[in-house]
XYZ file of C-alpha atoms in Angstrom:
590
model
C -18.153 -49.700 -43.847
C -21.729 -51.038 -43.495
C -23.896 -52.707 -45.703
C -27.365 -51.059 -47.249
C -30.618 -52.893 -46.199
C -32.572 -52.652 -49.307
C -36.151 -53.217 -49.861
C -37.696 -56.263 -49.267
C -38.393 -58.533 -52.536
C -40.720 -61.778 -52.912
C -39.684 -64.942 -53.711
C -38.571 -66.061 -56.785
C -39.611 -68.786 -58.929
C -39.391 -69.851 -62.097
C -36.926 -72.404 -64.009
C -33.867 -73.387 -62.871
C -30.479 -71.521 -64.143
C -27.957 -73.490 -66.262
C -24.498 -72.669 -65.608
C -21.137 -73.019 -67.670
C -17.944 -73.153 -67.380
C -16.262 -69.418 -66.595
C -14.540 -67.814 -69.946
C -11.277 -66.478 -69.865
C -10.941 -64.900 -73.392
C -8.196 -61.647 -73.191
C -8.612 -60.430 -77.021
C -11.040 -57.478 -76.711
C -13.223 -56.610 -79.540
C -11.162 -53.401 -80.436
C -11.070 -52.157 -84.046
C -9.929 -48.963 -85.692
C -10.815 -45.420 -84.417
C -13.913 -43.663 -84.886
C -12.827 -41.349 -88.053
C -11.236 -44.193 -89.602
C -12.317 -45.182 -93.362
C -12.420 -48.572 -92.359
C -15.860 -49.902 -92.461
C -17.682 -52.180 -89.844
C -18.376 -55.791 -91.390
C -19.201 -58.146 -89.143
C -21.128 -61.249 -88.804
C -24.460 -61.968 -87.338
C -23.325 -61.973 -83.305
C -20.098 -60.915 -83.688
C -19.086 -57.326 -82.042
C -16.689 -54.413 -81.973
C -15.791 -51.707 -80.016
C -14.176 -48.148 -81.707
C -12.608 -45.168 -79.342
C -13.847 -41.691 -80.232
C -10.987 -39.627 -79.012
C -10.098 -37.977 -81.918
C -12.675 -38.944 -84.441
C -16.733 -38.956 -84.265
C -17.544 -40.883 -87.368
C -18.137 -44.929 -88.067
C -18.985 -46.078 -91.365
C -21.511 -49.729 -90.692
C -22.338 -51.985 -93.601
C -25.367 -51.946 -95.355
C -27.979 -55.179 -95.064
C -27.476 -55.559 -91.989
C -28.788 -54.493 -88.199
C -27.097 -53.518 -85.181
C -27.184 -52.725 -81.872
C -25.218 -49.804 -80.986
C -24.370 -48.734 -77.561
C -22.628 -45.500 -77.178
C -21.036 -44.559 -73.775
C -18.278 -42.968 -71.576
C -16.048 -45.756 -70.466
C -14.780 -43.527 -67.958
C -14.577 -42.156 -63.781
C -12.705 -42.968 -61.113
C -13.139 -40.949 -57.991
C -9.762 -39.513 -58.730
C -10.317 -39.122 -61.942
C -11.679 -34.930 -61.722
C -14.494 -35.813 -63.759
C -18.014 -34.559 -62.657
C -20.919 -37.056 -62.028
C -23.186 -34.590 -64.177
C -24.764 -35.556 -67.673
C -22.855 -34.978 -70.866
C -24.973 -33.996 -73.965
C -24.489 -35.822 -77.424
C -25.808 -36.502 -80.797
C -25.865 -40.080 -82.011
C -27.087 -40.625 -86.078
C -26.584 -38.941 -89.010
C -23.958 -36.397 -89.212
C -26.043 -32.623 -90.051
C -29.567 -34.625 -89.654
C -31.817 -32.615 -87.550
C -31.579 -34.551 -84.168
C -35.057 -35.085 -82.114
C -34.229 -35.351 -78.290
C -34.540 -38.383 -76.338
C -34.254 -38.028 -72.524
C -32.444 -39.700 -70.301
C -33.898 -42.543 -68.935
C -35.417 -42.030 -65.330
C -38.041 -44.447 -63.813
C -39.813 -42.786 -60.794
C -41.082 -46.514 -60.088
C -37.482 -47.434 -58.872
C -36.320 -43.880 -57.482
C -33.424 -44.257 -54.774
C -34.479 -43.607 -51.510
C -34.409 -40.570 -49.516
C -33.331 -39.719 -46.831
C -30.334 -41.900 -47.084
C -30.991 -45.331 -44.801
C -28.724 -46.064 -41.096
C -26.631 -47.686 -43.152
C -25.856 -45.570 -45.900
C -25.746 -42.937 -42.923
C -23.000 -45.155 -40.999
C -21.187 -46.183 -43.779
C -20.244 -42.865 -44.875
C -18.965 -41.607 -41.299
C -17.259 -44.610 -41.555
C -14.994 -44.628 -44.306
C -13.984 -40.949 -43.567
C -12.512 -41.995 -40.340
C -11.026 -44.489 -41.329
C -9.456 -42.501 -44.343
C -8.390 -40.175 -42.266
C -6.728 -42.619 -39.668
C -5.009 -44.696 -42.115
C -3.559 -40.922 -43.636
C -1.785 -40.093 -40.282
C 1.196 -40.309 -38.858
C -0.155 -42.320 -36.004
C -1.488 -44.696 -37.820
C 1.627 -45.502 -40.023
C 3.713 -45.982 -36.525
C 1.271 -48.937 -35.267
C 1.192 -50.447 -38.470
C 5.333 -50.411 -37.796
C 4.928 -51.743 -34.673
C 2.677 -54.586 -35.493
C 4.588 -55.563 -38.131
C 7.832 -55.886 -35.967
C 6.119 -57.673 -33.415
C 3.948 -60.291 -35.786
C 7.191 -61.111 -37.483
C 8.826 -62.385 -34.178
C 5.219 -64.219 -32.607
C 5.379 -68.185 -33.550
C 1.802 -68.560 -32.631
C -1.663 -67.154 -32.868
C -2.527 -66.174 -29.413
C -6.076 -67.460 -29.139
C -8.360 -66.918 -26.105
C -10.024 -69.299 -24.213
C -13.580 -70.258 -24.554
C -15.520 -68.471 -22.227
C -13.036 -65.652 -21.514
C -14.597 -61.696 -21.197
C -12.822 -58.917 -22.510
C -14.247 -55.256 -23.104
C -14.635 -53.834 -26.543
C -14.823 -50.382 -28.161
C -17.926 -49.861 -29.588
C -19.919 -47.036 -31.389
C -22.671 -45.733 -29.207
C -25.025 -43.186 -30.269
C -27.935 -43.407 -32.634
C -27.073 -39.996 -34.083
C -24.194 -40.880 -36.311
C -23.008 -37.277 -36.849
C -22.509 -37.080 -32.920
C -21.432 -40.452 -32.971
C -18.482 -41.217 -29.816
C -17.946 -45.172 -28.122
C -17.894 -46.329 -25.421
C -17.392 -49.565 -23.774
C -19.152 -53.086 -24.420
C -17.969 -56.237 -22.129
C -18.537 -59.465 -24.140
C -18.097 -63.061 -23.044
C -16.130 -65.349 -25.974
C -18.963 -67.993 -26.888
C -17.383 -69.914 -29.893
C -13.725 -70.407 -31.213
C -13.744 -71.847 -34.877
C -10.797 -72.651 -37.201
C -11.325 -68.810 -38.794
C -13.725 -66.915 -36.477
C -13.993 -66.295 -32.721
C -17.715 -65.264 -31.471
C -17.973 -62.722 -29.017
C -21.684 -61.678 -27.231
C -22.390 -58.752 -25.175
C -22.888 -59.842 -21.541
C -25.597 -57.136 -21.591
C -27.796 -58.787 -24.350
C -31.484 -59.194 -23.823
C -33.249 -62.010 -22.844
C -34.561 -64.512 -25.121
C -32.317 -64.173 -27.924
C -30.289 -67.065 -28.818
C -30.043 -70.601 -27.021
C -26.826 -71.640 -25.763
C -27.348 -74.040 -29.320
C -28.526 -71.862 -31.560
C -25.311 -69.774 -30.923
C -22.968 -72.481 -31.298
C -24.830 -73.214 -34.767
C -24.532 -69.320 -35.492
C -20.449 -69.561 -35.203
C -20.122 -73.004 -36.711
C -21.661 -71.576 -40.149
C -19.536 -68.064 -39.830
C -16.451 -70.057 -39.615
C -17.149 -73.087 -41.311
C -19.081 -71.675 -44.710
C -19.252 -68.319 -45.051
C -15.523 -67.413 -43.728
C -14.259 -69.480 -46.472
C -16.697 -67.935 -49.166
C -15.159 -64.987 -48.931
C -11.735 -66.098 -48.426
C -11.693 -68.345 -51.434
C -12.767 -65.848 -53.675
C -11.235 -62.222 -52.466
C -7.898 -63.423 -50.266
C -7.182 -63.508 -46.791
C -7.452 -60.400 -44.369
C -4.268 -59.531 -42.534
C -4.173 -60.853 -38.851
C -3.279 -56.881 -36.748
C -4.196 -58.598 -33.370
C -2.094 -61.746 -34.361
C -4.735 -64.034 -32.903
C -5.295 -65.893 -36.491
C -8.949 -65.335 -36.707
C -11.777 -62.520 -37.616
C -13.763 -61.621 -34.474
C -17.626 -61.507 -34.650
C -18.673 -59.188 -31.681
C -22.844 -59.337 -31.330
C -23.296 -56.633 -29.334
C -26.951 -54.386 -28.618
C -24.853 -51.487 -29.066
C -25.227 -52.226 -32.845
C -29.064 -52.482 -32.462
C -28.885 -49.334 -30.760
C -27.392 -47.443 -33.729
C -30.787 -47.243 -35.201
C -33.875 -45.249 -34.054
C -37.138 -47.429 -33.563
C -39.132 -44.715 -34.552
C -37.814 -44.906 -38.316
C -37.026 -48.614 -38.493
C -39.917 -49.110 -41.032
C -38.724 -45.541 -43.274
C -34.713 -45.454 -42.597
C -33.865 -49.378 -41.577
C -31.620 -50.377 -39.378
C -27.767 -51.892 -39.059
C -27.329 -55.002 -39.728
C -23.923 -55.081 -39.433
C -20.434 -52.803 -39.884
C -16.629 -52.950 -40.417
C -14.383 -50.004 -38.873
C -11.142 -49.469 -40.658
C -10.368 -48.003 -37.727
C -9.917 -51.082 -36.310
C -6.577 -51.879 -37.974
C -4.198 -49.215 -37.283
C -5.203 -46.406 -35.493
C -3.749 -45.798 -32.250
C -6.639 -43.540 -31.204
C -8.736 -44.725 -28.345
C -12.129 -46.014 -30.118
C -9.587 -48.661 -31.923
C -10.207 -52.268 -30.926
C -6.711 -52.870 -33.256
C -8.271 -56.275 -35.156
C -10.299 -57.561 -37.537
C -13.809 -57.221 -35.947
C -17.298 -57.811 -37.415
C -20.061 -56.012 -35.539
C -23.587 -57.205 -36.059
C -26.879 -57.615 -33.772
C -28.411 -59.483 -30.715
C -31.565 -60.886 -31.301
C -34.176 -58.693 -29.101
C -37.624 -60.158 -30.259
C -39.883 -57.294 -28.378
C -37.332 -54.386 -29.409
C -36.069 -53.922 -25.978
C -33.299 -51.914 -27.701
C -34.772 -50.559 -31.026
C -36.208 -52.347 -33.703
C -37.389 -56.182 -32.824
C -34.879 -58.752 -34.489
C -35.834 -62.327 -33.691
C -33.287 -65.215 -33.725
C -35.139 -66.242 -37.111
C -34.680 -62.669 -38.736
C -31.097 -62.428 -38.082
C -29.848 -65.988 -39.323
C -32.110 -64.310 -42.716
C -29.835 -61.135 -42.535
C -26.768 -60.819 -41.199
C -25.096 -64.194 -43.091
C -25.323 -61.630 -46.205
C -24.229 -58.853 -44.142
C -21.273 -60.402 -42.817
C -19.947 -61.731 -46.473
C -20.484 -57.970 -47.441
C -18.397 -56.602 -44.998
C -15.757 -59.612 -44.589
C -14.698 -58.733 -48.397
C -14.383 -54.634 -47.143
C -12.121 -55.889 -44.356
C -10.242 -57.812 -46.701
C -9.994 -55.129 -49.289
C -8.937 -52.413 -46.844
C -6.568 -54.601 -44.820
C -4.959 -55.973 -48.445
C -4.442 -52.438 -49.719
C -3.967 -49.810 -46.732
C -2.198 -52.557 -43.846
C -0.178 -54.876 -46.122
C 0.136 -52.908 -49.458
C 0.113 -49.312 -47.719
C -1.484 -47.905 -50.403
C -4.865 -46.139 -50.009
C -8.557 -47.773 -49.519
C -10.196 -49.387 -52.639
C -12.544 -46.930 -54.695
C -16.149 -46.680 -53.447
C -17.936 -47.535 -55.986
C -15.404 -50.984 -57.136
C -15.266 -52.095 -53.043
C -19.092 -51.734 -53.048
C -19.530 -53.790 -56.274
C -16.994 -56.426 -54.985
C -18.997 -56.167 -51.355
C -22.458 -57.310 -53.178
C -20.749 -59.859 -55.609
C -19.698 -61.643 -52.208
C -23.255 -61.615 -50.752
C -24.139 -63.227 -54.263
C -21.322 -66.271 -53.596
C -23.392 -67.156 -50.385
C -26.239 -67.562 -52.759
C -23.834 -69.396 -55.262
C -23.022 -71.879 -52.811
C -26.088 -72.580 -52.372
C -27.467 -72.988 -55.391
C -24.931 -75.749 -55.781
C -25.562 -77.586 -52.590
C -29.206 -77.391 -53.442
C -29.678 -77.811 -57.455
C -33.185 -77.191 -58.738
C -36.044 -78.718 -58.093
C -34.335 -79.695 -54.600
C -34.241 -76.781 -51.138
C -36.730 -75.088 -52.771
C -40.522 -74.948 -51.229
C -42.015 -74.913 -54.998
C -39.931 -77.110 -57.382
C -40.383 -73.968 -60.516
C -38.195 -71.383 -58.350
C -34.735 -70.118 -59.379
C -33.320 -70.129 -56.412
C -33.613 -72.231 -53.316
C -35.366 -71.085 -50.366
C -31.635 -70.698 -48.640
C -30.548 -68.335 -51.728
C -32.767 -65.900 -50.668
C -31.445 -64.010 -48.312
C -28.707 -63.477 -50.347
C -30.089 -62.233 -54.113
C -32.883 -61.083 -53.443
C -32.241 -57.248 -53.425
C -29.321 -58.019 -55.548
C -32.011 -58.468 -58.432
C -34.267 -55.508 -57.856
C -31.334 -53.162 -57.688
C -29.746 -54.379 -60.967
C -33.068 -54.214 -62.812
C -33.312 -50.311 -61.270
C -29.871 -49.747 -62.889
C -30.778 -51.424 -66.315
C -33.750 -49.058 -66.551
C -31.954 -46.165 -65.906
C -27.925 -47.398 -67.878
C -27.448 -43.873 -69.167
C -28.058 -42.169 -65.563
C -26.990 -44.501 -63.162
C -22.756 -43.872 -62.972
C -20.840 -46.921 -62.135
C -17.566 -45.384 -61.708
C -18.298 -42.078 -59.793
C -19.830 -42.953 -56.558
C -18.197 -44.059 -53.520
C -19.699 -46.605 -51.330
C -21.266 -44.253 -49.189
C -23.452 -41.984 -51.597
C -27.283 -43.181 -51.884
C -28.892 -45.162 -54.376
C -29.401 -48.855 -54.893
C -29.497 -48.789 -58.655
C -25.816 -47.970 -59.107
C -24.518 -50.597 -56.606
C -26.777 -53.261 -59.086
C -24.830 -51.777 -61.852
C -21.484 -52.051 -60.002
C -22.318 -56.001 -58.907
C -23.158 -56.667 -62.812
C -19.893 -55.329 -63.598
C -18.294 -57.562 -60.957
C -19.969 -60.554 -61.529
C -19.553 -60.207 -65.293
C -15.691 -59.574 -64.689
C -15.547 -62.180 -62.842
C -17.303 -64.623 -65.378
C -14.969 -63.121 -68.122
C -11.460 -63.059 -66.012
C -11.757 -65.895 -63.734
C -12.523 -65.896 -59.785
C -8.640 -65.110 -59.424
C -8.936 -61.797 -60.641
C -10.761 -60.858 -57.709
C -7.596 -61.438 -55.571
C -5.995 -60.025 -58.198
C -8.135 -56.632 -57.240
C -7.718 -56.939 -53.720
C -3.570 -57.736 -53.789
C -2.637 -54.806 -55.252
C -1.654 -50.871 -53.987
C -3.647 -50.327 -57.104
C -7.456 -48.691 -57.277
C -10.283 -47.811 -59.225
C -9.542 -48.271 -63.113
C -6.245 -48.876 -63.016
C -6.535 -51.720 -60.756
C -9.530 -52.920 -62.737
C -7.256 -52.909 -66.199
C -4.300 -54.290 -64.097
C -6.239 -57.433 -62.804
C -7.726 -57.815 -66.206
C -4.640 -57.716 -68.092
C -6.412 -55.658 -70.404
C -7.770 -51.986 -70.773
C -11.002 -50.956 -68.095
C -12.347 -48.490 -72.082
C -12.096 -52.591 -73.653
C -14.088 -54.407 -70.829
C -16.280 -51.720 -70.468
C -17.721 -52.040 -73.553
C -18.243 -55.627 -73.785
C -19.594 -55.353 -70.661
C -22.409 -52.681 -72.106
C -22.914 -54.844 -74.944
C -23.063 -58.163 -72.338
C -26.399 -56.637 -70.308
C -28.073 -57.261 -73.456
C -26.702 -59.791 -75.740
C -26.835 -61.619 -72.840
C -30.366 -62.645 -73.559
C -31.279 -62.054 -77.249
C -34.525 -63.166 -77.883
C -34.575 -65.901 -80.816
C -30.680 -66.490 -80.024
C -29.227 -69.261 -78.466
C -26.578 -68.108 -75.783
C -24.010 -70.338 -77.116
C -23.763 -68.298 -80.276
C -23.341 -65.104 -78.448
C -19.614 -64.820 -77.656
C -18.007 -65.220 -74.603
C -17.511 -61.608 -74.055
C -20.845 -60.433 -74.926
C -22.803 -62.793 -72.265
C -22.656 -63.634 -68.588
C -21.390 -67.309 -67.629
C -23.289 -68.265 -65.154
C -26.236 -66.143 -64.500
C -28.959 -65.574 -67.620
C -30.719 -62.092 -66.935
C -33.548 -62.416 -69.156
C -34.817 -65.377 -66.915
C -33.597 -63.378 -63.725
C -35.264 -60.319 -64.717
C -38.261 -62.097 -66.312
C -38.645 -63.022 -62.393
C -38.479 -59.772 -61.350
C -41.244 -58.887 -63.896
C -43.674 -61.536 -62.305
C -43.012 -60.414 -58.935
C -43.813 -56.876 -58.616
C -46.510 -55.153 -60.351
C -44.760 -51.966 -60.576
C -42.068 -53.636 -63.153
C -42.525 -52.018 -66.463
C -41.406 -55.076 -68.589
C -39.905 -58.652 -68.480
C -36.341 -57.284 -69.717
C -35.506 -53.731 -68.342
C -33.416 -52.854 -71.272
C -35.662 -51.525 -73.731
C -33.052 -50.152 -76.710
C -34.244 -46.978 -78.559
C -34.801 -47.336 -82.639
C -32.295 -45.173 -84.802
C -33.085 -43.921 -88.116
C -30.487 -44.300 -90.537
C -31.066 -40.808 -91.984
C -31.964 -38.986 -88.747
C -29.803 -38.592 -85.236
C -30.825 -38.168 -81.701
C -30.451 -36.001 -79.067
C -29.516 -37.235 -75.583
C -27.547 -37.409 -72.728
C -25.901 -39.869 -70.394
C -23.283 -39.447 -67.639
C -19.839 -40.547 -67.558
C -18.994 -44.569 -66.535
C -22.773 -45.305 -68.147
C -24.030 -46.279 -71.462
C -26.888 -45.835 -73.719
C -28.689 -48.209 -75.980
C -29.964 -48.464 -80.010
C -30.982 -50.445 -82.822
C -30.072 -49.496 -86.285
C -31.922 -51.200 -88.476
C -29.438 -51.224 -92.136
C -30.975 -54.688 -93.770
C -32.559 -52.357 -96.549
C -29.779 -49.650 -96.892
C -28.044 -50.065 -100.216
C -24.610 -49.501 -99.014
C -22.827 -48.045 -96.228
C -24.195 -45.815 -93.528
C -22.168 -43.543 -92.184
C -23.162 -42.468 -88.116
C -21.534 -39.954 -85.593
C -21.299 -39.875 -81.988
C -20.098 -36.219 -81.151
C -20.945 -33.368 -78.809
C -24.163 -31.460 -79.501
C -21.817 -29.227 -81.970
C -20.641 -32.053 -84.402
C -17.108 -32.185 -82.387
C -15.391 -34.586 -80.332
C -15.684 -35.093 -76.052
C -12.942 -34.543 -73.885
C -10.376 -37.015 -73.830
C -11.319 -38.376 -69.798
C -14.675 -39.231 -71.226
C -13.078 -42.515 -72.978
C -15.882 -42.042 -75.535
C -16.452 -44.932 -77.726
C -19.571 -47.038 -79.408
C -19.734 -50.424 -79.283
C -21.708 -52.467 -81.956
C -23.160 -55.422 -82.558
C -24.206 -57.168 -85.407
C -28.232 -58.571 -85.111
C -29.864 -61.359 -86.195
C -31.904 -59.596 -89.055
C -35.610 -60.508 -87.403
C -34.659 -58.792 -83.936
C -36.311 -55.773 -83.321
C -35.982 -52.852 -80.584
C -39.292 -54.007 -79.095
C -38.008 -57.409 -78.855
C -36.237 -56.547 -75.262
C -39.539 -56.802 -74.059
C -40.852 -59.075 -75.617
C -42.657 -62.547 -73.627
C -41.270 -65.913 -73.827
C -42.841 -67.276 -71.209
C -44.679 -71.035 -71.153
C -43.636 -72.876 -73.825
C -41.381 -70.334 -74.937
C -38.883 -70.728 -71.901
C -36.855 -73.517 -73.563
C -35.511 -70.847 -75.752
C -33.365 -69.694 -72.771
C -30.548 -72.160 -71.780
């Protein structure tokens, strides 16, 4: 599996983020079915969340306003449920409905064709799906296992020893073969042995700079990963990951499109840990770059550019390496879902970032004492904000729960890292392990970890990308559930807003005013979410709304259509997603 290289994104300053302390509240926010006579009554900030599987009607309380967020807490790759948009009617039950379109933002379409990576990635995870469904595969995984459980020792190399690797060659993935790479072992670490290609070019690293290079793979970033997701199994029994840099890797991408396509930065092969096939190097390997300043091989990468990239890369592909070895080698169950081992892959770049921000706290490490992040952050959030601000623009298209890691798109893997981080925020950094332990995938493993339904997280989560923020509203009197912990988007996106000029607004949720004697018309696809404000603070009683299929009637039961709602302060208005609150305004965000 290989990790995207997104688009480039400028620095980011602004004031500092205030973290809390993580929330681990398990009571969702469920009420009675949709149908039900009961009537919503809740307080200002409070929230609930009602299942439409048999019913399509909600009764709200007058005097009041409310966000309302309708969507299909649903997917799963297994699931047989097509990434394709489902019409419905949200409103007044027999109003006449005028049609609202799915959002789409040509500003932030994905990119096309699909980059090396994506390109890579794909081929990727087929082989190694296919490997780790044979019979060949299962018998080295017995033999391993027979002989690991009799070896008393890690059997470590020595420093400076050569051994020959299988790597991929080609820079046409679909004809893609290996072949042979010879590499000399530079550093041994606690966690991480250091391989480089005897064939690298000239004028790449210093015999220093290289020892510096392993010394921060096994010393910080190892551990990142490790602390947070589990440990990886150990096929070659030598106790560490291996990190071959190798100009075979550089090689996978064509100079000629390094500017449209990108390159590799770096790749896992499931392969690696149980298939008996020749192209197996049967352990945990990380493949990344040499540095070749003039582009000797194909694009130039100087020392500089890859101690910028590849840190990120490698925490993005250490977690797929742990994930596949937790649930195919020691579980025997089958790989993680794309789309949830993606999400997981980005919320580990963001921990590199997370570390630093701690090491570093604001105005220190940073070139301007106003930015969010320090200057070491970078690397590792930048394109983790303009790919969740692509998704919020687009909630209602953008599927978090039908893609698998190797489709195209940034704006969905944005979506998928929300979801993770907000998990995470909610549930506790354990529940990650929790995810990766576990013969488990997709939504199951999600509701497993969480000790709680993936319909019930799902739509706090909707509600959470914009309660969040609410502007006028202190965060500490949204609830747990209905915020993140320790990131605050509004600021985050506010950023984004200030940094490119082909941002559409400071918040990219822009909710879509409801009348409460008319309906709309929309669409959204399943595993997204759509988002209103209903203003009832003059209605004289109770409002009755429905959230059915274009015909009045109910979806199909795999939808997991439901609305969550959320009661307003009575002064916010639709517009005020957008609205500024910068200068002296910015103490209103803490």
């Amino acid at each position: 599996m290989a990790m995207l290289a997104r688009r480039a994104w400028v620095g980011l300053t602004l004031v500092t983020i205030a973290a809390s302390g993580c929330g681990d509240s398990t009571s969702p926010n469920a009420g009675p079915e949709c149908g039900s006579a009961a009537v919503v009554t809740l307080a200002v900030n409070q929230a609930t969340t009602r299942a439409c599987g048999t019913g399509t009607l909600i009764t709200l309380s007058g005097g009041a306003k409310y966000l309302i967020v309708p969507q299909f807490a649903s997917g799963g790759l297994t699931s047989g449920i097509a990434n394709t948009l489902v019409p419905y009617v949200l409103g007044a039950p027999s109003s006449v409905a005028r049609t609202v379109a799915a959002t789409s933002f040509p500003l932030f379409a994905e990119p096309a064709p699909r980059t090396r990576q994506q390109q890579l990635d794909s081929a990727l995870r087929a082989r190694a799906t296919r490997a780790a469904s044979g019979s060949a595969w299962l018998v080295a995984m017995t033999l391993r296992s027979a002989a690991s459980s009799h070896s008393l020792a890690p059997a470590v190399p020595d420093l400076g020893s050569v051994r020959d690797f299988r790597v991929l060659v080609g820079a046409n993935i679909s004809t893609q073969t290996t072949g042979s790479a010879t590499a000399r072992l530079s550093y041994v670490g606690a966690n991480v042995l250091l391989y480089i290609d005897t064939l690298a070019p000239k004028n790449g690293f210093t015999p220093a700079q290289l020892q510096s290079f392993g010394q921060y793979f096994d010393g910080t970033l190892y551990s990142i990963v490790v602390s947070a997701f589990g440990p990886p199994s150990d096929v070659d029994g030598n106790g560490h990951v291996i990190v071959l840099l190798s100009p075979a890797v550089n090689a996978l991408s064509r100079s000629a499109t390094c500017s449209t396509e990108g390159y590799v930065a770096g790749y896992f092969s499931g392969s690696d840990l149980g298939s008996t096939g020749s192209g197996s190097n049967h352990g945990e390997i990380f493949y990344t770059l040499v540095p070749d300043p003039v582009g000797t091989v194909s694009c130039a990468h100087t020392v500089t550019n890859l101690l910028s990239t590849v840190p990120a890369t490698f925490l993005h592909e250490l977690q797929h390496l742990v994930s596949f070895s937790q649930h195919v080698v020691i579980a025997g169950g089958a790989p993680e879902e794309g789309w949830l081992d993606e999400g997981l892959s980005i919320r580990a770049e963001e921990l590199g970032s997370e570390y630093y921000e701690a090491k570093y706290p604001a105005p220190t490490g940073r070139a301007s004492p106003t930015q969010l992040f320090p200057d070491s952050s970078q690397g590792f959030i930048q394109g983790l904000l303009s790919d969740s601000y692509s998704y919020l623009l687009k909630s209602d298209t953008a599927s978090l729960t039908l893609h698998s890691d190797a489709d195209g798109g940034f704006s969905w893997r944005g979506g998928d890292w929300l979801l993770a981080h907000w998990l995470g925020d909610l549930k506790g950094k354990k529940f990650f392990t929790a995810l990766e332990q576990s013969k488990l995938t997709g939504l199951p493993n999600v509701a497993a970890a969480a000790g709680e339904s993936f319909q019930s997280l799902f739509g706090d989560f909707s509600l959470s990308v914009w309660t969040d923020s609410i502007v006028g509203v202190s965060r500490g009197a949204v609830p747990t559930r209905d915020r993140f912990q320790t990131r605050n988007l509004r600021q985050m996106y506010q950023r984004v807003f200030l940094t490119n000029n082909t941002a559409p607004r400071e918040f990219p949720v822009l909710p879509v005013a409801l009348s409460a004697t008319g309906s709309i018309a929309a669409s959204m696809y399943p595993g997204t979410a759509a988002y209103y404000i209903l203003d009832l603070t003059a209605a004289p009683g109770d409002v009755t709304i429905q959230f059915a299929s274009p015909g009045g009637g109910g979806f199909s039961a795999k939808l997991n259509s439901q609305v969550s709602i959320y009661r307003l302060p009575d002064a916010t208005t639709a517009a005020s997603a957008a609205a500024s609150w910068k200068g002296a305004n910015a103490s209103r965000y803490y």
